[in-house]
mmCIF file of C-alpha atoms and ligand atoms in Angstrom:
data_model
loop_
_atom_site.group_PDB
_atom_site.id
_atom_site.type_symbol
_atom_site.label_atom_id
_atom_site.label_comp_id
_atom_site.label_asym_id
_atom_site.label_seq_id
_atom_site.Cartn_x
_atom_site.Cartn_y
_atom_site.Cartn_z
ATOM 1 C CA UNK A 195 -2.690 -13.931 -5.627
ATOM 2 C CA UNK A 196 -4.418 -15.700 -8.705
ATOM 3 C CA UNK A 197 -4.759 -14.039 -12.357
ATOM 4 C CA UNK A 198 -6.236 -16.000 -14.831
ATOM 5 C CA UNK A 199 -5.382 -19.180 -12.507
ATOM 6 C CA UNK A 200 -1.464 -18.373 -12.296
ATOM 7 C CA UNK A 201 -0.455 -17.479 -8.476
ATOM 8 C CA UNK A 202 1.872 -13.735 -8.984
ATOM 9 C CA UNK A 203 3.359 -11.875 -6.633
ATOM 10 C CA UNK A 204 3.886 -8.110 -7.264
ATOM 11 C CA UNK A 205 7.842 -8.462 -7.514
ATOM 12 C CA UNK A 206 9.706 -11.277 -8.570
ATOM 13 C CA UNK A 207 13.893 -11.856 -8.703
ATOM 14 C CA UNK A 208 15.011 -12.783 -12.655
ATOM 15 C CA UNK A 209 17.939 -14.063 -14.337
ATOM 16 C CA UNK A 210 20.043 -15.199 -11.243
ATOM 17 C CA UNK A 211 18.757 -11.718 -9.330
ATOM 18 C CA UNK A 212 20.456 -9.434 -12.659
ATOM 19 C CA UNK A 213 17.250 -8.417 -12.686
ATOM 20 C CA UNK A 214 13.933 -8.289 -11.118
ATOM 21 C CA UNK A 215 10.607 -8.339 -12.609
ATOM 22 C CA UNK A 216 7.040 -6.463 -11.757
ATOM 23 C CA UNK A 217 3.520 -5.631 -12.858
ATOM 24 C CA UNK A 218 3.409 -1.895 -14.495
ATOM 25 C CA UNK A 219 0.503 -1.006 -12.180
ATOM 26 C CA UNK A 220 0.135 2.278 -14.446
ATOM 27 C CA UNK A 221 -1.439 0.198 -16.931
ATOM 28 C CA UNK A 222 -3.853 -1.681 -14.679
ATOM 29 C CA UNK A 223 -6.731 -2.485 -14.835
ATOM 30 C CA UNK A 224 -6.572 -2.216 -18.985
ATOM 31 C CA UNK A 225 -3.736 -4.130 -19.249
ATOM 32 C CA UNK A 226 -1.347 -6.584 -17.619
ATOM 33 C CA UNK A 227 1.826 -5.764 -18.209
ATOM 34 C CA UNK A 228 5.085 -7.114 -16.810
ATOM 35 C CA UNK A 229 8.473 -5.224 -16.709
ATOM 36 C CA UNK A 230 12.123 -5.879 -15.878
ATOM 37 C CA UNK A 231 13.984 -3.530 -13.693
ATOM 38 C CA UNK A 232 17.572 -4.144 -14.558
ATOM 39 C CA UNK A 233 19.408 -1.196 -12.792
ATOM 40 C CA UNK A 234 19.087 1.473 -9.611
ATOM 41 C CA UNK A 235 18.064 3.633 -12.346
ATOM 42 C CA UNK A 236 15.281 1.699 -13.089
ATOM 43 C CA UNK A 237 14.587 1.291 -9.769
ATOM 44 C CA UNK A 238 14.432 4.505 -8.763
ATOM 45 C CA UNK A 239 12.348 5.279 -11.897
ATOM 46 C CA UNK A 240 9.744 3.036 -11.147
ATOM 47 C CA UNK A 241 8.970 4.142 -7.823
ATOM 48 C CA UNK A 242 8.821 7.882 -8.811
ATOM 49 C CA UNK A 243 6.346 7.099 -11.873
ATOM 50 C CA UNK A 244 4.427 4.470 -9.702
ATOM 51 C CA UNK A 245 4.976 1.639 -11.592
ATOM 52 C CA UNK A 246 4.953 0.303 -8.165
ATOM 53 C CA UNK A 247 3.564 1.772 -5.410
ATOM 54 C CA UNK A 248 2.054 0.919 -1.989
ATOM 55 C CA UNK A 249 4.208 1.596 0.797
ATOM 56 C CA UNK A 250 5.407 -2.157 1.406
ATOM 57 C CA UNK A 251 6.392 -2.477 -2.284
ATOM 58 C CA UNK A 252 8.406 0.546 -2.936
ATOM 59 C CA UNK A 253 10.491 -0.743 0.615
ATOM 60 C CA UNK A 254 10.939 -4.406 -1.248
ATOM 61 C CA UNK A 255 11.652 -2.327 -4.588
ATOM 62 C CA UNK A 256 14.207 -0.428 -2.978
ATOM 63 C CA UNK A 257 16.207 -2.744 -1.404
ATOM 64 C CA UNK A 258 16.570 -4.559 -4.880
ATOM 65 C CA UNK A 259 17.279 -1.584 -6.479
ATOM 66 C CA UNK A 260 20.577 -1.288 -3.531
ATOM 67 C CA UNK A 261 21.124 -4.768 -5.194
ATOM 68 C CA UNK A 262 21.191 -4.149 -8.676
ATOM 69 C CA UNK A 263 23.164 -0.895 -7.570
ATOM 70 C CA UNK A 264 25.788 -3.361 -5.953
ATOM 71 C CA UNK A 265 26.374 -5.762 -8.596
ATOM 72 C CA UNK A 266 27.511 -2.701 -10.938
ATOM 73 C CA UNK A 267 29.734 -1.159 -8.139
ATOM 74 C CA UNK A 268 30.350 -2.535 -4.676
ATOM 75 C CA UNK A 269 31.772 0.440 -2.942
ATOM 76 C CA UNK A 270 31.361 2.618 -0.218
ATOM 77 C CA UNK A 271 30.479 5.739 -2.045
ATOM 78 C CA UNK A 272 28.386 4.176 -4.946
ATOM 79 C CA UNK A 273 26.447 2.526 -2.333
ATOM 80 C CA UNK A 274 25.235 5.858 -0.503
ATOM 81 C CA UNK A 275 25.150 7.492 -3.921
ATOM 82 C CA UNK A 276 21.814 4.288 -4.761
ATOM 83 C CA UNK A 277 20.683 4.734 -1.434
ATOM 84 C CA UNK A 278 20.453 8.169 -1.773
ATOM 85 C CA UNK A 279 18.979 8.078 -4.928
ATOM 86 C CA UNK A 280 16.408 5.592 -3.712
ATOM 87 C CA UNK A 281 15.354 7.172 -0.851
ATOM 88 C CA UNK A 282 14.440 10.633 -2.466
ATOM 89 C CA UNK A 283 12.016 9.102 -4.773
ATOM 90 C CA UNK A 284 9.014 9.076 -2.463
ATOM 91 C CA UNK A 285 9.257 11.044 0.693
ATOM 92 C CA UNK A 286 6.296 9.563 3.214
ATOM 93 C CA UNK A 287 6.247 5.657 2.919
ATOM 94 C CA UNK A 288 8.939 4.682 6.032
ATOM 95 C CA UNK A 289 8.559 1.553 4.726
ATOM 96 C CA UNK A 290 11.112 2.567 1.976
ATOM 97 C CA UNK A 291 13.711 4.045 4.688
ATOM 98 C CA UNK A 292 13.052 0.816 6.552
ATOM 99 C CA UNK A 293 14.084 -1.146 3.538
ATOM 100 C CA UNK A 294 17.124 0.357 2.129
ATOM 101 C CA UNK A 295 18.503 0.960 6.036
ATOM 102 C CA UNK A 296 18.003 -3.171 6.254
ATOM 103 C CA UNK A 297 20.231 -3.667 3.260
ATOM 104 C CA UNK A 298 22.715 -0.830 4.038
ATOM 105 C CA UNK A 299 23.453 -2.052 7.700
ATOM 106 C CA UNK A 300 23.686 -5.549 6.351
ATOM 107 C CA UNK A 301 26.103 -4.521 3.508
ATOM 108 C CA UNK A 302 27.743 -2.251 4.705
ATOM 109 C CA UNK A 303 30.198 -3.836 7.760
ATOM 110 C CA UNK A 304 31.478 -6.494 4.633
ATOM 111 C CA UNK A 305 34.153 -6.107 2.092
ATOM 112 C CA UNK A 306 32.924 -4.493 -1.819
ATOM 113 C CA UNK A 307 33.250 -8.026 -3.565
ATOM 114 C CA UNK A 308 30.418 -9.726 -1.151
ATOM 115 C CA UNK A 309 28.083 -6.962 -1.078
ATOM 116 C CA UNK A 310 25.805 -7.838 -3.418
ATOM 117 C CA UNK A 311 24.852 -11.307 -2.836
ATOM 118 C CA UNK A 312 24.500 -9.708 0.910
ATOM 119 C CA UNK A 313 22.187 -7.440 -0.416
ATOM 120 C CA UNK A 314 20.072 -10.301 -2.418
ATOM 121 C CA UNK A 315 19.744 -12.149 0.445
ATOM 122 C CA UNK A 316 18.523 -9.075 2.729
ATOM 123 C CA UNK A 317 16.164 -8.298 -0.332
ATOM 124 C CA UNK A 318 14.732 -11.590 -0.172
ATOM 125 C CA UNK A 319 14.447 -11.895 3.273
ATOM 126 C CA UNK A 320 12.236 -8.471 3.728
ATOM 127 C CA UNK A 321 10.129 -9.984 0.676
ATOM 128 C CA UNK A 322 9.548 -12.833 2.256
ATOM 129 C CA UNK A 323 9.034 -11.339 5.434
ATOM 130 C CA UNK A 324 6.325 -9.420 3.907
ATOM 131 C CA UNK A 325 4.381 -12.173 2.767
ATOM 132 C CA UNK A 326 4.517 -13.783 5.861
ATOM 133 C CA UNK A 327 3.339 -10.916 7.870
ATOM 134 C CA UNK A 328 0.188 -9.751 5.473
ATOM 135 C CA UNK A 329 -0.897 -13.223 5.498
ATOM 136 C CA UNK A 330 -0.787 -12.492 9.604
ATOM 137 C CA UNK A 331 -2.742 -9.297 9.329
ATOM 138 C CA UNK A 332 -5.469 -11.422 7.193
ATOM 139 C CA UNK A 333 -5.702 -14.075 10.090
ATOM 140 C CA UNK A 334 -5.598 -11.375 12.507
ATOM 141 C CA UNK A 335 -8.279 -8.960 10.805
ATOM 142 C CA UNK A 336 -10.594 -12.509 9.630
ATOM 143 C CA UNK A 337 -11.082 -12.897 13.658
ATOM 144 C CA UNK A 338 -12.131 -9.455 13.913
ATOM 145 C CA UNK A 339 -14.425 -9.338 11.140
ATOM 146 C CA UNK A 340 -16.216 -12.447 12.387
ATOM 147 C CA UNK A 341 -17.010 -10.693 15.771
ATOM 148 C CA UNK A 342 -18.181 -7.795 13.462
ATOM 149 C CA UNK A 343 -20.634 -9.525 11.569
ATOM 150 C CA UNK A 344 -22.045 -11.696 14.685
ATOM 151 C CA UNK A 345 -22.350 -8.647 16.838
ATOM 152 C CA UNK A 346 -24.596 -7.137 14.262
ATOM 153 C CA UNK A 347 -28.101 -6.904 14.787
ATOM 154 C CA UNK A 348 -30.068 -10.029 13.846
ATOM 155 C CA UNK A 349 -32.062 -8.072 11.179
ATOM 156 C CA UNK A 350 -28.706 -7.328 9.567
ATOM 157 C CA UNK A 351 -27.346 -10.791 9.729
ATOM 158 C CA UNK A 352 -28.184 -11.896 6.493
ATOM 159 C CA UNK A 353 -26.823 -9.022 4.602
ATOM 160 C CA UNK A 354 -22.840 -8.975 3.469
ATOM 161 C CA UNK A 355 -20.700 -7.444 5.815
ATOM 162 C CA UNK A 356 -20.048 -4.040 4.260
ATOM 163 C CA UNK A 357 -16.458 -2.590 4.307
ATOM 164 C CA UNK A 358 -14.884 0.280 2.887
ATOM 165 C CA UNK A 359 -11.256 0.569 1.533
ATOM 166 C CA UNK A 360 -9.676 4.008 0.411
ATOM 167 C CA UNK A 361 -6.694 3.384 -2.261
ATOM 168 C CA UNK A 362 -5.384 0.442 -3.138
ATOM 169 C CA UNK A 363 -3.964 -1.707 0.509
ATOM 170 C CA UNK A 364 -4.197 -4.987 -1.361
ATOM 171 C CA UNK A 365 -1.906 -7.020 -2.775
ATOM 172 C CA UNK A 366 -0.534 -4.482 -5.157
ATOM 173 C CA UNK A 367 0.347 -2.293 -2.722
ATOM 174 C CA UNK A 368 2.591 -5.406 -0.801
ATOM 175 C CA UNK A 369 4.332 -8.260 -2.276
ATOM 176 C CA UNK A 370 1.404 -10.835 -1.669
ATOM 177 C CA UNK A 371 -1.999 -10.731 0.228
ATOM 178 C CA UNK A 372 -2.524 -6.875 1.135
ATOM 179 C CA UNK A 373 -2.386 -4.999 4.411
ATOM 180 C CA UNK A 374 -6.099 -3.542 4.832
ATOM 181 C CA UNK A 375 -7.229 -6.267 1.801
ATOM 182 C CA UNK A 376 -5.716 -9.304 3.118
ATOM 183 C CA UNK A 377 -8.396 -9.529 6.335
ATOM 184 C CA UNK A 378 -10.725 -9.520 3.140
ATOM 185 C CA UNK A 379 -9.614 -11.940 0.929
ATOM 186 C CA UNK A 380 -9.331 -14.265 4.229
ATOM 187 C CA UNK A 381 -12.669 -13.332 4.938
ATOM 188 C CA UNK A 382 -14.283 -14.119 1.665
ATOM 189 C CA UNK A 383 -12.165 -17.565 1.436
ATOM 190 C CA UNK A 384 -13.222 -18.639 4.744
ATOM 191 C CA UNK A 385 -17.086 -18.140 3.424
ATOM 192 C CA UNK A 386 -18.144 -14.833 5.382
ATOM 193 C CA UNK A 387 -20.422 -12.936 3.188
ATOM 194 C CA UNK A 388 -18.466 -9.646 2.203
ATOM 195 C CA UNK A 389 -19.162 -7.029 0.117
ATOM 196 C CA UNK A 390 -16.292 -3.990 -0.172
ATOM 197 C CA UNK A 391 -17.184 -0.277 -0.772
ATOM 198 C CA UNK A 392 -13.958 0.946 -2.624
ATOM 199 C CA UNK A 393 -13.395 4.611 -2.588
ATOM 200 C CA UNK A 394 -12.243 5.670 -6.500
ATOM 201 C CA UNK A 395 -9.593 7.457 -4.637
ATOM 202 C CA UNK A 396 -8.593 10.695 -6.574
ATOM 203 C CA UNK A 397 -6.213 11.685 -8.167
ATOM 204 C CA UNK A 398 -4.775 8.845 -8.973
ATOM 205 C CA UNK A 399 -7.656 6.413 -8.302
ATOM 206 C CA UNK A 400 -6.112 3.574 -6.973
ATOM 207 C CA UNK A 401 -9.221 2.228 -5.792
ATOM 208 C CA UNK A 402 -10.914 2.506 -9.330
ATOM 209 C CA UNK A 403 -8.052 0.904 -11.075
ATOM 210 C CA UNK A 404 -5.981 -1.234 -8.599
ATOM 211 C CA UNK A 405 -8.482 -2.051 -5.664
ATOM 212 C CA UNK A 406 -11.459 -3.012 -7.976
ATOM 213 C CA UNK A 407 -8.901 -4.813 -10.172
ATOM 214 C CA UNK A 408 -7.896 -7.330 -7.092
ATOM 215 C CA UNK A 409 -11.294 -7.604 -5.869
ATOM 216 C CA UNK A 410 -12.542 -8.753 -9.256
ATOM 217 C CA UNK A 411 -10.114 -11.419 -9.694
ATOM 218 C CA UNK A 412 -10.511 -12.591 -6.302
ATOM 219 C CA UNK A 413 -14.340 -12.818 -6.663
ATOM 220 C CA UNK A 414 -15.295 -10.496 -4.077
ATOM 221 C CA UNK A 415 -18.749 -8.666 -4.426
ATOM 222 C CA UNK A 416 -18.036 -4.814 -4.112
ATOM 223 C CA UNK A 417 -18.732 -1.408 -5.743
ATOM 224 C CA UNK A 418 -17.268 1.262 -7.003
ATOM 225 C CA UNK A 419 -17.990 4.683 -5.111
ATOM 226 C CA UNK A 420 -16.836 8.442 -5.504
ATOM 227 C CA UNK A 421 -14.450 9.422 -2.834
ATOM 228 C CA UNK A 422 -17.252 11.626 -1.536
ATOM 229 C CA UNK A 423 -20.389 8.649 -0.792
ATOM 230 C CA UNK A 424 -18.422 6.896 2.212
ATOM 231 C CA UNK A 425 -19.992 9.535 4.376
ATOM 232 C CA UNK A 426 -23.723 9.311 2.852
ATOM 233 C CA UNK A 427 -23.702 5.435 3.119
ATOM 234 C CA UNK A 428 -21.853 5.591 6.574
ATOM 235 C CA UNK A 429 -25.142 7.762 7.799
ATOM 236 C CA UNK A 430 -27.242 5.372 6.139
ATOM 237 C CA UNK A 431 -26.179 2.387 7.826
ATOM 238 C CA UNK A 432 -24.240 0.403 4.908
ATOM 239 C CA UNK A 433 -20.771 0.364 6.445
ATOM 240 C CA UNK A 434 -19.878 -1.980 8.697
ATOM 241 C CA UNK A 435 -16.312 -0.894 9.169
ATOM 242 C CA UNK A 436 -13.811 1.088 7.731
ATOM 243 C CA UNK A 437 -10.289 -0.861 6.570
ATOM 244 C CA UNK A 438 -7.241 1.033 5.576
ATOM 245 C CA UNK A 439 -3.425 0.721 4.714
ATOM 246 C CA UNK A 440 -1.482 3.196 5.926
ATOM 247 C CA UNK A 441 2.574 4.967 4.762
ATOM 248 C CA UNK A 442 3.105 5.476 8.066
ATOM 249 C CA UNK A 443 2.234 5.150 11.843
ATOM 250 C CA UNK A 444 3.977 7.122 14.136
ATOM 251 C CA UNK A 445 4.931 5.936 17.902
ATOM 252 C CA UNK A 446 1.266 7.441 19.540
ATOM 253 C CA UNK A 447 -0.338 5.948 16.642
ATOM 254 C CA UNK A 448 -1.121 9.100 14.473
ATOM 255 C CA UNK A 449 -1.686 7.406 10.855
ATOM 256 C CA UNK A 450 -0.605 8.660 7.638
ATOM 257 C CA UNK A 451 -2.412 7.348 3.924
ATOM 258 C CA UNK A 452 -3.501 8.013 0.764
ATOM 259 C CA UNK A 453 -5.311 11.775 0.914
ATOM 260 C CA UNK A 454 -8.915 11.496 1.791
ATOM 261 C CA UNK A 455 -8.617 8.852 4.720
ATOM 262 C CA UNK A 456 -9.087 11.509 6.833
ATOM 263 C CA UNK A 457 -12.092 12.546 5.982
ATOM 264 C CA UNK A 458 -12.987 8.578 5.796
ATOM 265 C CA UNK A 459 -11.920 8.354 9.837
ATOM 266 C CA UNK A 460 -14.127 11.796 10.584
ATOM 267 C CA UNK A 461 -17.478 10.394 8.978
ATOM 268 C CA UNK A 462 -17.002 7.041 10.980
ATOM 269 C CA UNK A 463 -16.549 8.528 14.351
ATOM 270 C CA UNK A 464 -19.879 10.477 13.763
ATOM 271 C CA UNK A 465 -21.431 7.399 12.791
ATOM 272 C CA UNK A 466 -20.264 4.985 14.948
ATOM 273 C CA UNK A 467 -18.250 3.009 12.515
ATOM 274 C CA UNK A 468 -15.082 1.205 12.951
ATOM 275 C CA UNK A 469 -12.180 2.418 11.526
ATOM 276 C CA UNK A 470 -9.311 -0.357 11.156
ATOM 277 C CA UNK A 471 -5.624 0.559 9.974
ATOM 278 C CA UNK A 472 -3.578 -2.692 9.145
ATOM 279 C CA UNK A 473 -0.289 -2.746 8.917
ATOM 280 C CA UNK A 474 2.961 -4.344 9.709
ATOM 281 C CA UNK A 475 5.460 -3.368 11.830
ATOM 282 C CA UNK A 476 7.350 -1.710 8.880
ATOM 283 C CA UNK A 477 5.523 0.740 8.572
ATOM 284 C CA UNK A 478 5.600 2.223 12.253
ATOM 285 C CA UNK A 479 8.427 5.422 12.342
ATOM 286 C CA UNK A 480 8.691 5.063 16.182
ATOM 287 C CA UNK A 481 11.349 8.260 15.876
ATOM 288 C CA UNK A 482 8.132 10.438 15.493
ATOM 289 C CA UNK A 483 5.058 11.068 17.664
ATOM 290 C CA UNK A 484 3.273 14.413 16.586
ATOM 291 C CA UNK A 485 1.804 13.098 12.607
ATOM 292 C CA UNK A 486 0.756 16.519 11.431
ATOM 293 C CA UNK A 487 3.867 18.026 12.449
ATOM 294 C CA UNK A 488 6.459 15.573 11.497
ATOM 295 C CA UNK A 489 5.736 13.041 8.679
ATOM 296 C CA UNK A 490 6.916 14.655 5.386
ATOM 297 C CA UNK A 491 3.484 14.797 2.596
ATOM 298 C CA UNK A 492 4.554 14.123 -0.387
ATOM 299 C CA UNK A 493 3.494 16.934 -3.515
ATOM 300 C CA UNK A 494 2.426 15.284 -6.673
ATOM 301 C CA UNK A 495 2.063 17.356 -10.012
ATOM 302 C CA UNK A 496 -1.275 19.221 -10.104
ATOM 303 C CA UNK A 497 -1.442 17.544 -13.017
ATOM 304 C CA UNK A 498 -3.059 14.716 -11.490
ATOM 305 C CA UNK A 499 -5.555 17.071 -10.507
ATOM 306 C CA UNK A 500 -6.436 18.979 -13.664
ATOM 307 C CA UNK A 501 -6.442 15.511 -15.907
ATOM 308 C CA UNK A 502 -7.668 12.095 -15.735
ATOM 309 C CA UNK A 503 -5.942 9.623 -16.908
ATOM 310 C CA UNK A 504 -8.064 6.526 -18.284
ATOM 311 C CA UNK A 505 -9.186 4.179 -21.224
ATOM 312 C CA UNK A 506 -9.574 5.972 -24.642
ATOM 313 C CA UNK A 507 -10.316 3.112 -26.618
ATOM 314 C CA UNK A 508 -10.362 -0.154 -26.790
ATOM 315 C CA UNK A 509 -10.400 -0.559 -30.101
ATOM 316 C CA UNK A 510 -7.259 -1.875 -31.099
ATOM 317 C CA UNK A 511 -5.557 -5.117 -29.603
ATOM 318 C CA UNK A 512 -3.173 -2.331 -27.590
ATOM 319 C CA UNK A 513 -5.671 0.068 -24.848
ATOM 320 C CA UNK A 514 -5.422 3.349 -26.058
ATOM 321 C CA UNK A 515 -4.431 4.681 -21.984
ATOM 322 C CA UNK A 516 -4.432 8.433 -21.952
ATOM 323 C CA UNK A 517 -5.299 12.024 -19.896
ATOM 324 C CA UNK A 518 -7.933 13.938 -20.348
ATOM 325 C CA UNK A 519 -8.127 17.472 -19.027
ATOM 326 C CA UNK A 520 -10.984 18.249 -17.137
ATOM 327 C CA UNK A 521 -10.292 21.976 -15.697
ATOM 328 C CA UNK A 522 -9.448 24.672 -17.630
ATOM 329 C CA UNK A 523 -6.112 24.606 -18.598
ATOM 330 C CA UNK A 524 -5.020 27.316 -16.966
ATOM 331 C CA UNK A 525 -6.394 26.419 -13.728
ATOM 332 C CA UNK A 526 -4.031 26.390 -10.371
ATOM 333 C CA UNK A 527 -4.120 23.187 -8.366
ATOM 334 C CA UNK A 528 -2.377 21.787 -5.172
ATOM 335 C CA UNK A 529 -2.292 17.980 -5.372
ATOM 336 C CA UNK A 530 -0.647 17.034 -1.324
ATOM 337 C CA UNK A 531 -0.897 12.900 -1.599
ATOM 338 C CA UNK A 532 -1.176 11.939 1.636
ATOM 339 C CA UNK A 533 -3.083 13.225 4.892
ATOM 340 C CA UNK A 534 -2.914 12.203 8.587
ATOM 341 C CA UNK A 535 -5.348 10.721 11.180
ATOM 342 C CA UNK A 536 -5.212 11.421 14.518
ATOM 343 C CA UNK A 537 -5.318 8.398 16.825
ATOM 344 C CA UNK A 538 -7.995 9.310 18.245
ATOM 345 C CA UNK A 539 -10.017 8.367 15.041
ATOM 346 C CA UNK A 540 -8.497 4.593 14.773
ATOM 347 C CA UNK A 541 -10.288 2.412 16.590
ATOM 348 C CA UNK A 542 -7.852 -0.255 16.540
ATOM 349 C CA UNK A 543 -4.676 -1.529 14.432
ATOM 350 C CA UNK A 544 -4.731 -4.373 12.856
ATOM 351 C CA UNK A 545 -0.947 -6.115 12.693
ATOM 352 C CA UNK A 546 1.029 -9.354 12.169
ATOM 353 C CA UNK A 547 0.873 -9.205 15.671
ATOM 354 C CA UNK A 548 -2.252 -8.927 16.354
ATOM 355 C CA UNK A 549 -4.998 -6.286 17.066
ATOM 356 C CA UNK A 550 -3.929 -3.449 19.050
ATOM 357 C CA UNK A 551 -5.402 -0.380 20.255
ATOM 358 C CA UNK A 552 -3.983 2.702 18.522
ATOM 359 C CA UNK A 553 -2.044 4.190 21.027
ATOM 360 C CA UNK A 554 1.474 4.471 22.449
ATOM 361 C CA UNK A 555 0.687 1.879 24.960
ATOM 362 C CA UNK A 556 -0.664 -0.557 22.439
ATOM 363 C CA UNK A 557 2.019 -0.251 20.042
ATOM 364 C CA UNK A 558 4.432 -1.153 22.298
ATOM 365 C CA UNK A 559 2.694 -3.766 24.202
ATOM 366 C CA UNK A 560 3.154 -5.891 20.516
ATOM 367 C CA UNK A 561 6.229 -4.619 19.728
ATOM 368 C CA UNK A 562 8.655 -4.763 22.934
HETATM 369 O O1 MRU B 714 0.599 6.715 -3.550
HETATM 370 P P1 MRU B 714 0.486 5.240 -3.314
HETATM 371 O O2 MRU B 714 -0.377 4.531 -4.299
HETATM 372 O O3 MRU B 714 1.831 4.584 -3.136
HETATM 373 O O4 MRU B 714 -0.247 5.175 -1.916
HETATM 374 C C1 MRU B 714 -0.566 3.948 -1.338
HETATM 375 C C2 MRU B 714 -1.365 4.064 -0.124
HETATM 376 O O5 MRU B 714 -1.664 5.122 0.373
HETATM 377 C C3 MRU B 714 -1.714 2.796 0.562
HETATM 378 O O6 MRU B 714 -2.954 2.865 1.170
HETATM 379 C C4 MRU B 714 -0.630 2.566 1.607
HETATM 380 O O7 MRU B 714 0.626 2.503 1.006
HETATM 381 C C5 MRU B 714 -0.837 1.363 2.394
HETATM 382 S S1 MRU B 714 -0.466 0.004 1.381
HETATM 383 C C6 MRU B 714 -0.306 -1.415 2.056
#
């Protein structure tokens, strides 16, 4: 996607693939800063601060972090030492699993001295791969969102189409394009008048700082809400549908995201809105069924509960970026990072595939 007129993807191969390059989403939307990862180590250290983040991009980060692990030592045991390493970093994304099994089975059947060029090439190929099927959800979600905004009354047809994100699904999250953004920036391209609700999305506020970030440069109208309006403006009429990402699908469709979609999915079946989860077929564990039971939630320090973590000052040519506390210090806080949504609530998935009911059934009717 464009910034400042130059087309970036989130992660980009450097030097010959010694070492690969990405945007320090901690430090967005105040600044835009690049950094090399040069090692597993740095690999794995950028996925457990959330330098990157978004389950698609943690998988892609992964399997270059197998490659960097590689081209430092090609054998059997220092390859399942990096994958394990990699793996433990975040716990719920499949999308990482996915990843780093990709590049294991590829490497792992060939002798030490051609694993890592292997490895580049599987790398590649699931970043690539990503791209490709985004951009699919965005065709496949535009068509959708057209029907949506001629089936609305005709006294609503000349307001914006109003949607509403939770997190950051966008092209942050992916390599290029978005999963639950990507039907949007299609959308807006292709002329349909669109205007995005984006949920700040506590604690981390991905939406505040990564999904209003995107939007702006893109040019799409939207607004910033408090995780807690989507309901109030859902009963008021000023959501059209409901679009979000999701860390996990299991095989009966239960969907697993960012905390708070939940309660998103709740307040649209009691209003009648749509509620859209797009994503690729990477992110569908069909081992599991039951969601509650089974997909591992991921705890994050209460400390992302009792601070903030924001713009001091701009005062200086660096952004002062900083936490605040804003409970008492003492105060005890549980901080679980991701919920789950039954099937029942998802109205339909959006894929590279196409649109899909979210059930057993219509899983595997796209994905024989
Ligand atoms: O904790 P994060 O920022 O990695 O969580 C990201 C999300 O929950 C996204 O909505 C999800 O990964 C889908 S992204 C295409």
């Amino acid at each position: 996607m464009n910034i400042d007129g130059k087309a970036w993807r989130s992660i980009w191969v450097e030097k010959g693939g010694r070492s690969v390059g990405v945007i320090d989403q901690t430090k967005l939307p105040h600044s835009f800063e690049t950094i090399s990862i040069r090692s597993c180590n740095d690999a794995v250290r950028s996925i457990r601060q959330m330098v990157v983040r978004g389950a698609p991009l943690i998988g892609v980060t992964g399997a270059y972090g197998l490659m960097l692990a590689l081209q430092k030592e090609s054998s059997d045991s220092a390859l399942k030492m990096a994958f394990d390493q990699l793996i433990e970093t975040r716990p719920t994304a499949i999308n990482l699993r996915w990843a780093l099994k990709r590049v294991l089975d590829r490497v792992k059947p060939l002798p030490p001295s051609e694993r890592s060029i292997a490895a580049r090439q599987e790398a590649d190929l699931i970043a690539e791969e990503d791209v490709a099927m985004c951009q699919s959800i965005g065709n496949h979600g535009l068509e959708l969102l057209k029907v949506l905004a001629e089936r609305r009354p005709k006294a609503c047809q000349r307001k914006p189409l109003n949607l509403l994100t939770h997190c950051n699904a966008g092209w942050l999250a992916t390599v290029d394009w978005g999963t639950a953004l990507s039907p949007i920036y299609k959308a807006n391209r292709s002329g349909l008048d669109v205007h995005v609700w984006v949920d700040e999305t506590r604690p981390r506020n991905q939406g505040a700082s990564l999904t209003a970030f995107e939007l702006e440069r893109e040019g799409i109208p939207h607004t910033l809400i408090v995780d807690n309006a989507g309901g109030h403006l859902m009963q008021h009429g000023d959501v059209d549908a409901v679009i979000v990402g999701s860390d996990r699908v299991t095989r009966r469709g239960d969907v697993c995201n960012k905390i708070g979609t939940y309660l998103k999915a709740l307040a649209a079946q009691d209003n009648g809105v749509p509620f859209y989860v797009a994503m690729p077929y990477s992110t569908i564990d069909w081992s599991i069924s039951d969601g509650l039971d089974e997909v591992p939630i991921e705890r994050r320090s209460g400390l992302e509960v009792t601070q903030v973590y924001g713009l001091i000052s701009q005062a200086s040519r660096e952004p002062l970026i900083s936490s605040v506390q804003i409970s008492p210090t003492s105060c005890e806080s549980f901080n679980p990072a991701f919920d789950i949504t039954p099937a029942k609530l998802v109205t339909s998935f959006i894929t590279e595939r196409g649109v899909t009911p979210a059930t057993e059934e219509g899983l595997k009717r796209l994905y024989k």
